[in-house]
PDB file of C-alpha atoms in Angstrom:
ATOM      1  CA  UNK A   1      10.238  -2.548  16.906  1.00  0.00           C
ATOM      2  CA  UNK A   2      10.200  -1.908  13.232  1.00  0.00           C
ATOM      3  CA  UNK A   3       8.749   1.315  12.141  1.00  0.00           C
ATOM      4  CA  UNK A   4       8.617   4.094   9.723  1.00  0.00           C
ATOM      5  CA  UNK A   5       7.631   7.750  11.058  1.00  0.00           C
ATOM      6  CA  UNK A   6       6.113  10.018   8.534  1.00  0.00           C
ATOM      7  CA  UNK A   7       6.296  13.947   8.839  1.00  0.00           C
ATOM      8  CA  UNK A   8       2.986  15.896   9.548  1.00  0.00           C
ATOM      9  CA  UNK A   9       0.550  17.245   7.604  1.00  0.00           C
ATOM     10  CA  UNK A  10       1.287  19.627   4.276  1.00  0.00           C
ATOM     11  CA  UNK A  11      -0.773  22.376   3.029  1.00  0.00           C
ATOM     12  CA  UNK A  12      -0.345  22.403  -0.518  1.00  0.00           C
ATOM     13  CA  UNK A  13      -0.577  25.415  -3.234  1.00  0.00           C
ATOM     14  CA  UNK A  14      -1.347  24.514  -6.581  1.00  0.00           C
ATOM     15  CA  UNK A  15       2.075  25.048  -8.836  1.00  0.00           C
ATOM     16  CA  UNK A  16       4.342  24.476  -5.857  1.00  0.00           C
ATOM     17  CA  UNK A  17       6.332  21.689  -4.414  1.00  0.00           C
ATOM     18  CA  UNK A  18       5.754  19.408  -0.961  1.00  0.00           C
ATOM     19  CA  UNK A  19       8.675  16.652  -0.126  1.00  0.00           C
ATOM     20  CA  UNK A  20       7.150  14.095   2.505  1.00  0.00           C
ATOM     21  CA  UNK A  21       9.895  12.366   4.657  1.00  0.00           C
ATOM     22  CA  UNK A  22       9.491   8.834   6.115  1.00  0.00           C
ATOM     23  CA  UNK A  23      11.707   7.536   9.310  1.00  0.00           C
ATOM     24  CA  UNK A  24      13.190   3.910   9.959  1.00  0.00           C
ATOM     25  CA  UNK A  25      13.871   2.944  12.598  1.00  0.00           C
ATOM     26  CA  UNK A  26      14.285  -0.809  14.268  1.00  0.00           C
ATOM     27  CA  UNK A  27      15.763  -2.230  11.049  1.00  0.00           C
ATOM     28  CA  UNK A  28      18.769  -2.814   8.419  1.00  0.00           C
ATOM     29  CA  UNK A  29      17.976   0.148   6.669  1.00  0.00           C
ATOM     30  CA  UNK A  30      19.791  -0.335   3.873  1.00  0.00           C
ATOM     31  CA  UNK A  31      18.505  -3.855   3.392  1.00  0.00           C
ATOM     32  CA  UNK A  32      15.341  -2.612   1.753  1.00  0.00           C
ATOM     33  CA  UNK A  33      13.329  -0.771  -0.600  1.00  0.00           C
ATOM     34  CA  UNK A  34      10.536   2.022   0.588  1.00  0.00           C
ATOM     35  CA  UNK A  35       7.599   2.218  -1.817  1.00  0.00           C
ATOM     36  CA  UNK A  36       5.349   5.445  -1.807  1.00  0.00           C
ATOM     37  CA  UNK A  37       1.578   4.868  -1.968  1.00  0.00           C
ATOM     38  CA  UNK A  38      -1.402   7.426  -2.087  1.00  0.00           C
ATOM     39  CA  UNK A  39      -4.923   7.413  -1.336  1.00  0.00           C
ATOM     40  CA  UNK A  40      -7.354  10.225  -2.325  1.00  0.00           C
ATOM     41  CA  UNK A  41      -9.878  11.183   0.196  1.00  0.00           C
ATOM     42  CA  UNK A  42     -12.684   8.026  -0.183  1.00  0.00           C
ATOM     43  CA  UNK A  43     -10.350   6.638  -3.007  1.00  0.00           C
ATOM     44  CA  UNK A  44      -8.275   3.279  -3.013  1.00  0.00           C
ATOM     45  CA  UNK A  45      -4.653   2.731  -2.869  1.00  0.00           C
ATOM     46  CA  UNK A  46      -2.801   4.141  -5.712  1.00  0.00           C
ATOM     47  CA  UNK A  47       1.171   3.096  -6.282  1.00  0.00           C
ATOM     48  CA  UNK A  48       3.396   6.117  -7.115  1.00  0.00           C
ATOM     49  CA  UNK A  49       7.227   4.394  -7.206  1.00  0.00           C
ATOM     50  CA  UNK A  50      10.115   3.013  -5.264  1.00  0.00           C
ATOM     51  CA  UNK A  51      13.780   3.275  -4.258  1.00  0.00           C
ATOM     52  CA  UNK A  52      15.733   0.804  -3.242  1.00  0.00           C
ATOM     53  CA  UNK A  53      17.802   2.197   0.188  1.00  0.00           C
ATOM     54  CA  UNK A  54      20.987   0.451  -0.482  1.00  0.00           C
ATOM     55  CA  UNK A  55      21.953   1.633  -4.317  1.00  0.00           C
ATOM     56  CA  UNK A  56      19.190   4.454  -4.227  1.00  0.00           C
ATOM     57  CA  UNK A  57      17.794   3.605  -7.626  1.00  0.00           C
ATOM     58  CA  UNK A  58      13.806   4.091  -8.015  1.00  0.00           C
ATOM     59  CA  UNK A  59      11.347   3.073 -10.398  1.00  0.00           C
ATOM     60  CA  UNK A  60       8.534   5.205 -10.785  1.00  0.00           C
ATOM     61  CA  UNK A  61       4.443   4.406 -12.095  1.00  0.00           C
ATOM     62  CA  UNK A  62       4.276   5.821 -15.171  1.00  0.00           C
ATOM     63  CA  UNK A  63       1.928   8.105 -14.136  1.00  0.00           C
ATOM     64  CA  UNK A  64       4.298  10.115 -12.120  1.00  0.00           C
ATOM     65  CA  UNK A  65       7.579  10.031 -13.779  1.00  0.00           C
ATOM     66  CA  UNK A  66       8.640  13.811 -14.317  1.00  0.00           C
ATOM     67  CA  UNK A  67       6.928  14.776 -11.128  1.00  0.00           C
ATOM     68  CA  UNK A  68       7.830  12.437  -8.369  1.00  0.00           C
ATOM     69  CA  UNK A  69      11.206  12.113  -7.039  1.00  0.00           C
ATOM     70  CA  UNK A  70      12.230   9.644  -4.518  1.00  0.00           C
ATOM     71  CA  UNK A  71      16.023  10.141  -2.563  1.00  0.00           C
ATOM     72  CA  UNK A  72      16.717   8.434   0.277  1.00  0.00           C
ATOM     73  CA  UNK A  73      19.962   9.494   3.242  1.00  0.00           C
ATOM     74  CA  UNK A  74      20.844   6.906   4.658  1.00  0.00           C
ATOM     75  CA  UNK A  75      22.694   8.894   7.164  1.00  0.00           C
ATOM     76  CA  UNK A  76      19.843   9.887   9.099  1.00  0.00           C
ATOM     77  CA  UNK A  77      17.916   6.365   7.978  1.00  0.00           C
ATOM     78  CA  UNK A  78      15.292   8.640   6.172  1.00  0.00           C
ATOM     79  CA  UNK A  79      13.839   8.242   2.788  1.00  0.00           C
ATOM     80  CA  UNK A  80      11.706  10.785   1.026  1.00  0.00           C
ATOM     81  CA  UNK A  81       9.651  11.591  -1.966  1.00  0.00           C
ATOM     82  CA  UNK A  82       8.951  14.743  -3.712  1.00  0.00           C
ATOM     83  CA  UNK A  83       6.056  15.907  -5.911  1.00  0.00           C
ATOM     84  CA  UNK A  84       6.361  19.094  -8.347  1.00  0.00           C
ATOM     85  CA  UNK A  85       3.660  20.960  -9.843  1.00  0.00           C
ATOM     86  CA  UNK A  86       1.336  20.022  -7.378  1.00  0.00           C
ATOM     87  CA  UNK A  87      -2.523  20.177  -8.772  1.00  0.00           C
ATOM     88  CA  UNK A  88      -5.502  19.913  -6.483  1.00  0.00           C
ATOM     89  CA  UNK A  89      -6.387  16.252  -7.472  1.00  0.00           C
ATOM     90  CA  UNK A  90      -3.063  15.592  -5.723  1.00  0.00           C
ATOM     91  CA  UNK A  91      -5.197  15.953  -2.537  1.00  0.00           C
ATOM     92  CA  UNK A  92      -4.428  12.755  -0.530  1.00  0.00           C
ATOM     93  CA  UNK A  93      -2.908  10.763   2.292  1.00  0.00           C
ATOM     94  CA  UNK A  94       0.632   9.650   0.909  1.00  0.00           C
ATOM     95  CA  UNK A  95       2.138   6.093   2.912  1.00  0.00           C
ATOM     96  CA  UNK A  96       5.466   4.907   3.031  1.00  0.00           C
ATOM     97  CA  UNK A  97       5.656   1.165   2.969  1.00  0.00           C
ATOM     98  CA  UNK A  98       8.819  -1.352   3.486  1.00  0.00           C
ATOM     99  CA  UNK A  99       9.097  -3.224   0.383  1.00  0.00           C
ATOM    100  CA  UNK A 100      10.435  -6.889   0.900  1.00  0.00           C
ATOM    101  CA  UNK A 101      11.056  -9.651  -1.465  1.00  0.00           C
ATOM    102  CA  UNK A 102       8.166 -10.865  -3.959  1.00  0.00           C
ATOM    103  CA  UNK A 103       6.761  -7.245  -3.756  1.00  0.00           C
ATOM    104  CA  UNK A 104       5.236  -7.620   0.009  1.00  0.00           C
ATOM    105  CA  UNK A 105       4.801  -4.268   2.015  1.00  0.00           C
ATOM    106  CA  UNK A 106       5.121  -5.374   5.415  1.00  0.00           C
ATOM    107  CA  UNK A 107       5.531  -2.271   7.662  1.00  0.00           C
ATOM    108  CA  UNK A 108       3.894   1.461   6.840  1.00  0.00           C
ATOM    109  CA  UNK A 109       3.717   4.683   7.717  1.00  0.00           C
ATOM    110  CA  UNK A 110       1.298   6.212   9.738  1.00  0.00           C
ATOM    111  CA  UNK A 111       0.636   8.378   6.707  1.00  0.00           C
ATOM    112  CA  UNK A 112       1.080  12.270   5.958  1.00  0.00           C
ATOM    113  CA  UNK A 113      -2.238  14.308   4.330  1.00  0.00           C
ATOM    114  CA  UNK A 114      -1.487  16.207   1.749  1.00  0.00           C
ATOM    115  CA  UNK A 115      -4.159  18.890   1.565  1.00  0.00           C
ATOM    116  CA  UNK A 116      -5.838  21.985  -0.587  1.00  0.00           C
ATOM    117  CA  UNK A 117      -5.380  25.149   0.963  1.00  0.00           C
ATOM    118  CA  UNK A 118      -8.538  26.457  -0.830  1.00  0.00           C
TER     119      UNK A 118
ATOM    120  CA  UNK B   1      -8.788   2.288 -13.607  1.00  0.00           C
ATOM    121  CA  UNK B   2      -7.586  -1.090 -11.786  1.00  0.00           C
ATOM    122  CA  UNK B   3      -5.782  -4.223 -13.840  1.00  0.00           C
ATOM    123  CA  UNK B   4      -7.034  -5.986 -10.545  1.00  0.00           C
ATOM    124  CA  UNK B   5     -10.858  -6.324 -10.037  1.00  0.00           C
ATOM    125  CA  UNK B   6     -12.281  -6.705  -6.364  1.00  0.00           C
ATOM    126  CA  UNK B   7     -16.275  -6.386  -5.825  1.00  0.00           C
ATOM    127  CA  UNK B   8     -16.958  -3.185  -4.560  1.00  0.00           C
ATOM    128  CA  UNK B   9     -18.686  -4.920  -1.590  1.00  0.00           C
ATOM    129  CA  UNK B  10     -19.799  -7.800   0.709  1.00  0.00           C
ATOM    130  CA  UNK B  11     -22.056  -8.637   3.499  1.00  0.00           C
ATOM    131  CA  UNK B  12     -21.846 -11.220   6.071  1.00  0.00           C
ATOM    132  CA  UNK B  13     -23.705 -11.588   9.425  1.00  0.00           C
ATOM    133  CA  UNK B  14     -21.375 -12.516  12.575  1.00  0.00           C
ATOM    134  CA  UNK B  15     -19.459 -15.892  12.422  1.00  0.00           C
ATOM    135  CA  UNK B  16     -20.005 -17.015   9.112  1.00  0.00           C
ATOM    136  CA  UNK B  17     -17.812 -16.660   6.205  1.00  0.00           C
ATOM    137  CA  UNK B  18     -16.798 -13.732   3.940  1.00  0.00           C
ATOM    138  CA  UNK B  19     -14.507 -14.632   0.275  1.00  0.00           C
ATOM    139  CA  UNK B  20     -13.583 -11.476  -1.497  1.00  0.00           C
ATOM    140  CA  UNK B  21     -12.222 -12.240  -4.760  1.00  0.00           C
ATOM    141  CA  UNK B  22      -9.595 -10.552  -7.166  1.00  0.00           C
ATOM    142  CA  UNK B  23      -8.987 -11.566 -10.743  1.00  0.00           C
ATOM    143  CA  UNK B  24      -6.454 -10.165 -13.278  1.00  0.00           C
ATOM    144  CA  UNK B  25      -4.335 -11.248 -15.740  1.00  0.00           C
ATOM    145  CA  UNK B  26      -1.239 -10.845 -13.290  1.00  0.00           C
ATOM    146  CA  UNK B  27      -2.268 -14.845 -12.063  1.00  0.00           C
ATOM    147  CA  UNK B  28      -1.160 -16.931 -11.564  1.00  0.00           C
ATOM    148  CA  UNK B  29       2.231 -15.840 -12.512  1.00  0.00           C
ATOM    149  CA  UNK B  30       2.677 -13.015 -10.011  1.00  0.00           C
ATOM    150  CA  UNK B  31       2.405 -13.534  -6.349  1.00  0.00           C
ATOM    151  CA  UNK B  32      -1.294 -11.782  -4.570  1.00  0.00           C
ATOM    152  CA  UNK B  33      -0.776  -9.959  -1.332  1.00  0.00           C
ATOM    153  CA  UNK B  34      -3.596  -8.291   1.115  1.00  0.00           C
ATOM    154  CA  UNK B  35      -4.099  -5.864   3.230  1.00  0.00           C
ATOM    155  CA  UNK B  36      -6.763  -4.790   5.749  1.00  0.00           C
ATOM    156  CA  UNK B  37      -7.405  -1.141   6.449  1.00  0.00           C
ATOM    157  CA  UNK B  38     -10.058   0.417   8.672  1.00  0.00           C
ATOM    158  CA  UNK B  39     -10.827   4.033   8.759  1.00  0.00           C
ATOM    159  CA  UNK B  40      -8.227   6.419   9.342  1.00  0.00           C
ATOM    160  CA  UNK B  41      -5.484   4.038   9.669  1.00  0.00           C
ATOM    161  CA  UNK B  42      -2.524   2.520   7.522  1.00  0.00           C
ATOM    162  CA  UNK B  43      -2.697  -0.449   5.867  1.00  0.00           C
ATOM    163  CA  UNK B  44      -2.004  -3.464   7.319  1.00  0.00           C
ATOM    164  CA  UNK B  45      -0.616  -6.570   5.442  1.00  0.00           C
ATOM    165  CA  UNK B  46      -2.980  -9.983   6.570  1.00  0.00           C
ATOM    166  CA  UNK B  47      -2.206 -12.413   3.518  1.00  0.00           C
ATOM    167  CA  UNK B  48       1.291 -12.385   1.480  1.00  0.00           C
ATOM    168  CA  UNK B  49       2.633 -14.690  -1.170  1.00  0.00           C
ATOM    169  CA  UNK B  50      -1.164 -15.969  -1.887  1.00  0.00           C
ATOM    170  CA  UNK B  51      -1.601 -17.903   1.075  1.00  0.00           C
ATOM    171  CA  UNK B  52       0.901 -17.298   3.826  1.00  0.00           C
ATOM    172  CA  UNK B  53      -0.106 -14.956   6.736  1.00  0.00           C
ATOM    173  CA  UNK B  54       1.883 -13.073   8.925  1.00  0.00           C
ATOM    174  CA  UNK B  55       2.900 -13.596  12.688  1.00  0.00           C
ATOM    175  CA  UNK B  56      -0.132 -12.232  14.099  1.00  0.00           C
ATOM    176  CA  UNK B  57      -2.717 -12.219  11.950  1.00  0.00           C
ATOM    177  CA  UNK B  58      -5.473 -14.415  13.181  1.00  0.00           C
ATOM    178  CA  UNK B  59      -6.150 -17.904  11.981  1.00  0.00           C
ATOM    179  CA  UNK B  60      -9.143 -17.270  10.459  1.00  0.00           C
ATOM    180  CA  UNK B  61      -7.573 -15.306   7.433  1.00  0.00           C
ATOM    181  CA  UNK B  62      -6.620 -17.423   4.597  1.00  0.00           C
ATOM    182  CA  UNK B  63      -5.461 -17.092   1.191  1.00  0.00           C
ATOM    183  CA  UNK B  64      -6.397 -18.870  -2.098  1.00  0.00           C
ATOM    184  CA  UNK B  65      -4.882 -18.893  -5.662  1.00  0.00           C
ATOM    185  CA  UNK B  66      -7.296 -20.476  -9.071  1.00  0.00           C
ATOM    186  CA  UNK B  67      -6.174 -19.488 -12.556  1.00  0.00           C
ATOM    187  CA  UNK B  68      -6.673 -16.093 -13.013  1.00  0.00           C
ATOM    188  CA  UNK B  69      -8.413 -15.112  -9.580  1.00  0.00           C
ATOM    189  CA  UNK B  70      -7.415 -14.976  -5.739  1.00  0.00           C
ATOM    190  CA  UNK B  71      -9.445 -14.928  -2.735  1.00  0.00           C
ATOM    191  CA  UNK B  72      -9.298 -13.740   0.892  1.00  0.00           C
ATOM    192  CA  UNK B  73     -10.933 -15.968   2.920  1.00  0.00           C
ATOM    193  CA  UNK B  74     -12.518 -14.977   6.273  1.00  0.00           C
ATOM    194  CA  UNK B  75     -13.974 -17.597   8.663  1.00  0.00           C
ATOM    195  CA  UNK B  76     -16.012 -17.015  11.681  1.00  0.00           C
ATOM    196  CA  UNK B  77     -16.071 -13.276  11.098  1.00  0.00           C
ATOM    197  CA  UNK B  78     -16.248 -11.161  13.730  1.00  0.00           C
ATOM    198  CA  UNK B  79     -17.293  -7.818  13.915  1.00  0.00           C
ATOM    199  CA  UNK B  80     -13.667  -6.326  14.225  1.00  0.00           C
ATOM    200  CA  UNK B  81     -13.012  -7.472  10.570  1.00  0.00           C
ATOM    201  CA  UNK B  82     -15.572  -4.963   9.135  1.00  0.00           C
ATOM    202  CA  UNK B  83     -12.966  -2.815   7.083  1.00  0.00           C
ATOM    203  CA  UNK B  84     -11.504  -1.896   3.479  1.00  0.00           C
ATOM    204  CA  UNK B  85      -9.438  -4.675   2.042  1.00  0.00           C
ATOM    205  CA  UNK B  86      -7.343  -4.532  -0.457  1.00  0.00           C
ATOM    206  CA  UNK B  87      -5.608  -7.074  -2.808  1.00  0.00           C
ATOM    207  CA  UNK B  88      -2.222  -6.413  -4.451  1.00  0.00           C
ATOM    208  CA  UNK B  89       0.348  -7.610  -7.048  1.00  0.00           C
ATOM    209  CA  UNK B  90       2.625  -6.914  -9.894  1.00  0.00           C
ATOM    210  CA  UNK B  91       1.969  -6.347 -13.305  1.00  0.00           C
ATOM    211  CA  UNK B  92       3.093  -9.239 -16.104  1.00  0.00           C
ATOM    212  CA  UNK B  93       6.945  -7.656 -16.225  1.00  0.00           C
ATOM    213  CA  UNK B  94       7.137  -7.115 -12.483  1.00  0.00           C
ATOM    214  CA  UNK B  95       8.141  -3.918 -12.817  1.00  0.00           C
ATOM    215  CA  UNK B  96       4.598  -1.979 -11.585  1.00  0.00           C
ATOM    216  CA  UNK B  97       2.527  -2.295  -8.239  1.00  0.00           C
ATOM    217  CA  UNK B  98      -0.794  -3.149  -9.101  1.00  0.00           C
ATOM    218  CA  UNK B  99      -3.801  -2.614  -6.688  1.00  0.00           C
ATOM    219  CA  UNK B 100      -7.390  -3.512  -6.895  1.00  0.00           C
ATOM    220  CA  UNK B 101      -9.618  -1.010  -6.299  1.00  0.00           C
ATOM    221  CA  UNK B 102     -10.702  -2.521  -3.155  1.00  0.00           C
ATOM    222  CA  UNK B 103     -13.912  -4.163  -1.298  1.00  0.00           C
ATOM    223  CA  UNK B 104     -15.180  -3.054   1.847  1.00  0.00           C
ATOM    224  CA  UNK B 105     -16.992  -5.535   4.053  1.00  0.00           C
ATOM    225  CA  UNK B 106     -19.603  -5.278   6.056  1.00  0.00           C
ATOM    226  CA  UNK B 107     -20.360  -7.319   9.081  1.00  0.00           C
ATOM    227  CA  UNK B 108     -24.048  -7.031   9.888  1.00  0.00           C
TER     228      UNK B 108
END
């Protein structure tokens, strides 16, 4: 069964960092890209980036580059992403999604909240 | 702000037929994909490539492309289809995801 396992839940602190991590399983993990999508509470879908699992190159939105990082180990078939300087609007439910030819996301994550500790 | 525009909402009663549109100026050249999602759960992909669906998707999700709009088509909807849905493509260079800002249907 293909899947990707997210970690749990993150309380955030304004200013600091939070690195979500996002588990294959039941596929060529190298075969693919992951793409990183968030959704503010009662918001839509919002893209933030990819990396492509084989060569590990990413291409981030605009609106994160600077602040988003995306790695992948293919070791341990994981791929992660990082945000830095966290503010409260980043308040949201952040998906992993396999990426597949003509930009199709065909699996996700369960997603992993990112939340205010105020 | 969203390059692709989705009506905020629509209606249907049981069984009849619900279109939810998305226009940009991504179409026709770049390929419209969409996804269902009800509350509290991921995404989940029901129309790729404009009109293909996906092995298990019911048959009464289709997909159509004109010009400079797409449209999920929903026949015969039931009341499990009352959810967020979401169309999706790339911008002109195919370098950016683009999503529209989504419609949530209603089955009455």
């Amino acid at each position: 069964q293909e899947q990707l396992v997210q970690s749990g839940t993150e309380v955030m602190q304004p200013g600091a960092s939070v690195k979500v991590s996002c588990k294959a399983s039941g596929f060529a993990f190298s075969g693919y890209e992951i793409h990183w999508v968030r959704q503010a509470p009662g918001q839509g879908l919002e893209w933030m980036g990819w990396i492509n699992l084989h060569s590990g190159g990413t291409n981030y939105a605009q609106k994160f580059q600077g602040r988003v990082t995306m790695t992948r180990d293919t070791s341990i078939r994981t791929a992660y992403m990082e945000v830095t300087r966290l503010r409260s609007d980043d308040t949201a439910v952040y998906y992993c999604a396999r990426g597949i030819p003509s930009g199709v996301f065909d699996v996700w994550g369960q997603g992993t909240m990112v939340t205010d500790s105020s | 702000s969203h390059e692709l525009t989705q009506p905020p909402s629509v209606s249907v009663s049981p069984g009849q037929t619900a279109r939810i549109t998305c226009s940009g100026a991504a179409f026709p050249n770049q390929y419209a994909h969409w996804y269902q999602q009800k509350p509290g759960q991921a995404p989940v992909l029901v129309i790729y490539k404009d009109t293909a669906r996906p092995s298990g998707i019911p048959g009464r999700f289709s997909g159509s492309s004109s010009g400079a709009s797409v449209t999920l088509t929903i026949s015969g909807v039931q009341a499990e289809d009352e959810a967020d849905y979401y169309c999706q493509s790339a911008d002109s260079s195919g370098t950016s995801v683009l999503f529209g800002g989504g419609t949530k249907l209603t089955v009455l």
